[in-house]
GROMACS .gro file of C-alpha atoms in nm:
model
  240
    1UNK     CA    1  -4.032  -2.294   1.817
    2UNK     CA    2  -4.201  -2.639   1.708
    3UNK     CA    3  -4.423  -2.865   1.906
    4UNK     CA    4  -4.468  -3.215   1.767
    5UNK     CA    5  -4.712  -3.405   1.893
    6UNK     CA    6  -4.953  -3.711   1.802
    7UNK     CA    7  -5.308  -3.763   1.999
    8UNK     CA    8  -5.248  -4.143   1.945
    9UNK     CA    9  -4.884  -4.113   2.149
   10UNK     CA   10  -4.879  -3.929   2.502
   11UNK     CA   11  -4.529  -3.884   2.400
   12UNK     CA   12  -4.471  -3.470   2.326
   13UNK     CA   13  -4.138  -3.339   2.198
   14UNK     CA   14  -4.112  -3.001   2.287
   15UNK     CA   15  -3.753  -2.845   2.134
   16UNK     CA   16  -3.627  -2.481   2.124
   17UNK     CA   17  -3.441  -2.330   1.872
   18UNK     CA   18  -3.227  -1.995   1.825
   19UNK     CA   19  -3.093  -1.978   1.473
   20UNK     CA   20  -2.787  -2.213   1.416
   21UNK     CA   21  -2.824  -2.287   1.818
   22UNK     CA   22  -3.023  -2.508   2.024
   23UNK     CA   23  -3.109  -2.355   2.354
   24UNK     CA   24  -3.290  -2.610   2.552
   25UNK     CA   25  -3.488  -2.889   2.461
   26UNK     CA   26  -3.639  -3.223   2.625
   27UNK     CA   27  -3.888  -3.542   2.574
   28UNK     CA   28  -4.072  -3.695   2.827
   29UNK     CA   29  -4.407  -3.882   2.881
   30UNK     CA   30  -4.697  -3.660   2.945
   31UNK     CA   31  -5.039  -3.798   3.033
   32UNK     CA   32  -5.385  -3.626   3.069
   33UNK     CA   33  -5.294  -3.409   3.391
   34UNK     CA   34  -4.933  -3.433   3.369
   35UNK     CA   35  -4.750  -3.081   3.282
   36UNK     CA   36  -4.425  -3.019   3.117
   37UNK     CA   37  -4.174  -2.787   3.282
   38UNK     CA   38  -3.877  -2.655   3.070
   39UNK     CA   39  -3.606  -2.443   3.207
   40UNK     CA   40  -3.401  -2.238   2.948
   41UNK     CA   41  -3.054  -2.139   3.046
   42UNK     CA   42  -2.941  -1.777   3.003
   43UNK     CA   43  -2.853  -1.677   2.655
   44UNK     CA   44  -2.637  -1.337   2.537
   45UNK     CA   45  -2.664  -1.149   2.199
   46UNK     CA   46  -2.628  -0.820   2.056
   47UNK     CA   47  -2.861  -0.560   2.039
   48UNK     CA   48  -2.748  -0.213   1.866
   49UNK     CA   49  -2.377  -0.298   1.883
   50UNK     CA   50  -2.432  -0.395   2.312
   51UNK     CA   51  -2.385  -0.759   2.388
   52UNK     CA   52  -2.712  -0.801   2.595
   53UNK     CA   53  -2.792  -1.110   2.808
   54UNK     CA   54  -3.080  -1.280   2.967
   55UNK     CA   55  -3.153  -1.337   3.351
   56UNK     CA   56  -3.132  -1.687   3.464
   57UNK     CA   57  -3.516  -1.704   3.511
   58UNK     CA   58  -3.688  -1.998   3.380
   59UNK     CA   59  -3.931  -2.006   3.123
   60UNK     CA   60  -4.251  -2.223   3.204
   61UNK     CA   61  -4.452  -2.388   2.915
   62UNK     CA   62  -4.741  -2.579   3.135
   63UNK     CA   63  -5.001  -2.749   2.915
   64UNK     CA   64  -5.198  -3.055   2.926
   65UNK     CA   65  -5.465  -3.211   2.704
   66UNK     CA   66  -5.803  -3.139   2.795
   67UNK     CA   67  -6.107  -3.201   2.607
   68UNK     CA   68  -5.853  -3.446   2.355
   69UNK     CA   69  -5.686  -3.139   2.190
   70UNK     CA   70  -5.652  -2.831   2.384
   71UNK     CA   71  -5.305  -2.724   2.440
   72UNK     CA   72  -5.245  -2.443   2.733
   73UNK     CA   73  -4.906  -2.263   2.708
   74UNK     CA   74  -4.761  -1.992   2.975
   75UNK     CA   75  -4.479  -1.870   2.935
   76UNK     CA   76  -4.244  -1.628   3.238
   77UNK     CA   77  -4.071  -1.371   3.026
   78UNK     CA   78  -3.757  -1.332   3.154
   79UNK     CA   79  -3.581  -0.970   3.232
   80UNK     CA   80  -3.309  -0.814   3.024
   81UNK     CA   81  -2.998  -0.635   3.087
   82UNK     CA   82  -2.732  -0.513   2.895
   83UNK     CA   83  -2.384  -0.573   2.926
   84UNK     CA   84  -2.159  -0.256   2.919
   85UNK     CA   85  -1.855  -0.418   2.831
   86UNK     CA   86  -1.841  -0.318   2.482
   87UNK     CA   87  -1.601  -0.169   2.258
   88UNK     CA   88  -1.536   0.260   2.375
   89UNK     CA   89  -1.668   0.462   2.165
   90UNK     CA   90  -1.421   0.801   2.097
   91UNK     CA   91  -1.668   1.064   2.152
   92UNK     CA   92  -1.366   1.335   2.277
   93UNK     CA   93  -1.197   1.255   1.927
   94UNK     CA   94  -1.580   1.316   1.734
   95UNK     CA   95  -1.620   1.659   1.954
   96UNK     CA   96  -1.253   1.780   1.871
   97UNK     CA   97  -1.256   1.723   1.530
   98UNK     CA   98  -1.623   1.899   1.475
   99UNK     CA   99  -1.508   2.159   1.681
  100UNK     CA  100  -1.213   2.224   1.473
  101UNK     CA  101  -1.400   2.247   1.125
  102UNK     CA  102  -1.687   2.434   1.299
  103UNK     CA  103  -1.413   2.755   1.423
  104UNK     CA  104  -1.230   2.691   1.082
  105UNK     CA  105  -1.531   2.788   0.879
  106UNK     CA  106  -1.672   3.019   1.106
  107UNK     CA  107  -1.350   3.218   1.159
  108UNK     CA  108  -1.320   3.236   0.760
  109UNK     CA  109  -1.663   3.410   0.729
  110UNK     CA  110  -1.652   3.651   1.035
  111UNK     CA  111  -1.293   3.835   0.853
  112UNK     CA  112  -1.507   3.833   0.483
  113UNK     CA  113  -1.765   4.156   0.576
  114UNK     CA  114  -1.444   4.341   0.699
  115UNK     CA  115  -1.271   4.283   0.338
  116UNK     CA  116  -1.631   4.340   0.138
  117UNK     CA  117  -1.640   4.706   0.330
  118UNK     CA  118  -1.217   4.783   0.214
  119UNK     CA  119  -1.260   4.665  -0.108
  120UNK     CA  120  -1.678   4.774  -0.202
  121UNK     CA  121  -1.680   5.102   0.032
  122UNK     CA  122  -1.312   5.180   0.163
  123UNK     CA  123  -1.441   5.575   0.226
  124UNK     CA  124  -1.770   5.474   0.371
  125UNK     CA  125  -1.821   5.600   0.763
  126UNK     CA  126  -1.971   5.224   0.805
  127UNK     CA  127  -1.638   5.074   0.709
  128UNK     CA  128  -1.370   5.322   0.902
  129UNK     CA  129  -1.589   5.298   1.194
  130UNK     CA  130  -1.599   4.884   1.155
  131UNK     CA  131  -1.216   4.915   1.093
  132UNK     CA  132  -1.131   5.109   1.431
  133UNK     CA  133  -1.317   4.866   1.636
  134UNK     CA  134  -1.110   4.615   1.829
  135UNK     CA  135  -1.337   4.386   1.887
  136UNK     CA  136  -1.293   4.170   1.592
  137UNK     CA  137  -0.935   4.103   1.713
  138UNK     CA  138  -1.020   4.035   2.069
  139UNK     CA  139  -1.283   3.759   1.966
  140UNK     CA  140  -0.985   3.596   1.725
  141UNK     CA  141  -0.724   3.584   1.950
  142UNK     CA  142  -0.998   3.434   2.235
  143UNK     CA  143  -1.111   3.166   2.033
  144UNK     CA  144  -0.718   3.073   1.874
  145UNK     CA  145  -0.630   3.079   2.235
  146UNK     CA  146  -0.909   2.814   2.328
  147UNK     CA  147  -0.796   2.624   2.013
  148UNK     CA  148  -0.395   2.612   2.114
  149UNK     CA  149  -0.508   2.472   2.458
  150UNK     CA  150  -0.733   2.182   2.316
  151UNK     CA  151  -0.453   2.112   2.033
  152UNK     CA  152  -0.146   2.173   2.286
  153UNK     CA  153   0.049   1.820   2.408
  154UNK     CA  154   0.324   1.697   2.609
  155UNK     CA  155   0.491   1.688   2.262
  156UNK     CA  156   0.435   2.020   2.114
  157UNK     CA  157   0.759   2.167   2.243
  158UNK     CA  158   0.911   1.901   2.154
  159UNK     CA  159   0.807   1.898   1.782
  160UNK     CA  160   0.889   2.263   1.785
  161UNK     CA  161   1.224   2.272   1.900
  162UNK     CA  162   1.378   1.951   1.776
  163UNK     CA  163   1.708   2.101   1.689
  164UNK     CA  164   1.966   2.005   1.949
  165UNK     CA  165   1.993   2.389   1.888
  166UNK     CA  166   1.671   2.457   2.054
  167UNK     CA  167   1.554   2.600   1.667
  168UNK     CA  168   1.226   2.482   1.460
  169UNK     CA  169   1.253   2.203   1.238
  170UNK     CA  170   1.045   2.131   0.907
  171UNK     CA  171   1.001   1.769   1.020
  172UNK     CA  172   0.872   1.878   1.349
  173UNK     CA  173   0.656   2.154   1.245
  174UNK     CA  174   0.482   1.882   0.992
  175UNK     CA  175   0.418   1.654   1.227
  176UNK     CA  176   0.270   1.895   1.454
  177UNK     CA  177   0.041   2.051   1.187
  178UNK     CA  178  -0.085   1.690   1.124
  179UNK     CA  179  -0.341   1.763   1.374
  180UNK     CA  180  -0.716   1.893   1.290
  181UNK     CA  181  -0.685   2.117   1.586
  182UNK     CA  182  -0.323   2.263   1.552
  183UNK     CA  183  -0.452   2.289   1.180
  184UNK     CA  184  -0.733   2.520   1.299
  185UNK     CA  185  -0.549   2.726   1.550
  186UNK     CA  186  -0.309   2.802   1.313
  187UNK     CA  187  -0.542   2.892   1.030
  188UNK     CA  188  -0.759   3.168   1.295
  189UNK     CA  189  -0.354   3.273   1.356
  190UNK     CA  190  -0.341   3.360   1.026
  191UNK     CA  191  -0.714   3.518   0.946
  192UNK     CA  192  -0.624   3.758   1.265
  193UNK     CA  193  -0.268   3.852   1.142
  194UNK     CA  194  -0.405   3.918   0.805
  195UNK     CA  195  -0.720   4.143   0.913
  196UNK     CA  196  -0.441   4.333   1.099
  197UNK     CA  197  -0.228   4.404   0.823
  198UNK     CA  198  -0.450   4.441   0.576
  199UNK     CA  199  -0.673   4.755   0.826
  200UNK     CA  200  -0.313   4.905   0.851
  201UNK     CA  201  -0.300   4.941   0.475
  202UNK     CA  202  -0.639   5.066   0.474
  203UNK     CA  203  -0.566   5.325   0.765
  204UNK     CA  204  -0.234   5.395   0.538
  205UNK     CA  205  -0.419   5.445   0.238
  206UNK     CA  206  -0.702   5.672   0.344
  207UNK     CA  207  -0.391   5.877   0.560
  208UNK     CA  208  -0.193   5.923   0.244
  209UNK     CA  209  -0.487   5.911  -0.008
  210UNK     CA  210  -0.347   5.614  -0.219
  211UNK     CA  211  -0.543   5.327  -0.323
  212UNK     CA  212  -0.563   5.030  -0.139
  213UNK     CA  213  -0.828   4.800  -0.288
  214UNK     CA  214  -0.574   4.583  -0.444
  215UNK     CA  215  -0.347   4.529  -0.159
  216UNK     CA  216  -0.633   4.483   0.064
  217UNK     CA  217  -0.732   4.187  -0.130
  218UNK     CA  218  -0.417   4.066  -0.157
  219UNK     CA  219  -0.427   4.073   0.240
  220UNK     CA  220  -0.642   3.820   0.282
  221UNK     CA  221  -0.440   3.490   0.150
  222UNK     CA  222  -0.141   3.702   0.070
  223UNK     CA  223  -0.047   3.886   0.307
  224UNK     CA  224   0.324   3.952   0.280
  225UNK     CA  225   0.252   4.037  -0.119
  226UNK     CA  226  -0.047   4.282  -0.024
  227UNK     CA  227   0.210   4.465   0.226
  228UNK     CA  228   0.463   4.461  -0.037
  229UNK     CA  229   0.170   4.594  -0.318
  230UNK     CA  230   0.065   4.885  -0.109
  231UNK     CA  231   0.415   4.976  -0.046
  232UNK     CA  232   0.482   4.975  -0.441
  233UNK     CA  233   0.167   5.184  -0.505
  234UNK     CA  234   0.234   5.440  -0.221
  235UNK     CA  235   0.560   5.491  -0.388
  236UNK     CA  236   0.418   5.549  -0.730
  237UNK     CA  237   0.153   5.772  -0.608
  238UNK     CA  238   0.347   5.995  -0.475
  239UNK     CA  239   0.591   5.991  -0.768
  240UNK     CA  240   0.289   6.052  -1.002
   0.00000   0.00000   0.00000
């Protein structure tokens, strides 16, 4: 803001600037008592990523020389209010994709004790009681059936079945998988299948007193090669 002014001249020039923009600005004669009254028009700009705009209230700047130098200035502060016409902000899309990582990881790391207790302590009572509960396959298929609703579309038959044969296709499946959330639900699939088949190898193991440690690891990421282990050991055990 700059006043220019000269004691010798009752002519003020009173100006307002914004930067790069002129808001308001005006020049007239003012004497001894005479006041200056400048209205400013309302003006918009952002503020945190919101356009916000001014009310059209008018801004006063009243002065007048008295005693030869003294300049009085009041000024109306004018009310804000912001303008919700901004861009959307994809919150849904934010919450879906945290929630997806969040039960990825945290389905990993509940299956891990049940392994540690096959493979560290498979004759332990802690581990064959841990190993007859159910619960650990009640709270998997719970949460992959919460994660097939979120992740399930209009499209997801579709994708499935895109044979005019009514059979899975490679391109469809892709596609489908492309999704954090389909990711996820398949991947807690998978952990609960695996704890599954990897207990009845245990169960098989401590029945028919072969070892089991191997295929039980080979359970957890492998679970068609543990199955396929344990069978191969049973068979030479019993040979031996």
């Amino acid at each position: 803001m700059a006043f220019s002014s000269c004691l010798c001249n009752p002519q003020v020039s009173f100006k307002i600037d914004y930067p790069g923009r002129p808001l308001a600005s005006c020049r007239r004669s003012v004497g001894r008592d005479e006041k200056l009254c400048v209205s400013i028009k309302s003006s918009s700009t952002n503020l945190f990523g919101q356009r916000v705009a001014t009310a059209p209230d008018s801004k006063q700047c009243n002065w007048s020389f008295l005693g030869g130098s003294r300049l009085i200035v009041r000024i109306k502060v004018a009310r804000f209010f912001i303008n919700q016409k901004s861009s959307p902000v994809y919150a849904s899309w934010i919450t879906n994709s945290q929630l997806a990582s969040s039960a990825f990881t945290l389905g990993t790391a509940a299956v891990l004790p049940f392994y540690f207790l096959m493979v560290l302590a498979p004759k332990s009572q802690l581990t064959i009681k841990s190993m007859e509960s159910s619960i650990p396959y009640v709270v998997l298929g719970l949460l992959y059936a919460y994660l097939l609703y979120l992740s399930w579309t209009p499209d997801t038959l579709r994708m499935i079945f895109a044979s005019k044969y009514w059979l899975p296709e490679l391109a469809g499946i892709a596609k489908m998988f492309s999704s954090e959330m389909t990711l996820s639900s398949a991947w807690i699939h998978l952990l609960a299948v695996d704890l599954f088949a990897a207990r009845q190898v245990f169960h098989d193991g401590l029945e028919n007193e072969v070892e089991t440690r191997h295929s039980v690891s080979l359970c957890l990421f492998f679970c068609p090669i543990g199955i396929v282990t344990h069978f191969i050991t049973k068979a030479l055990t019993k040979k031996a």
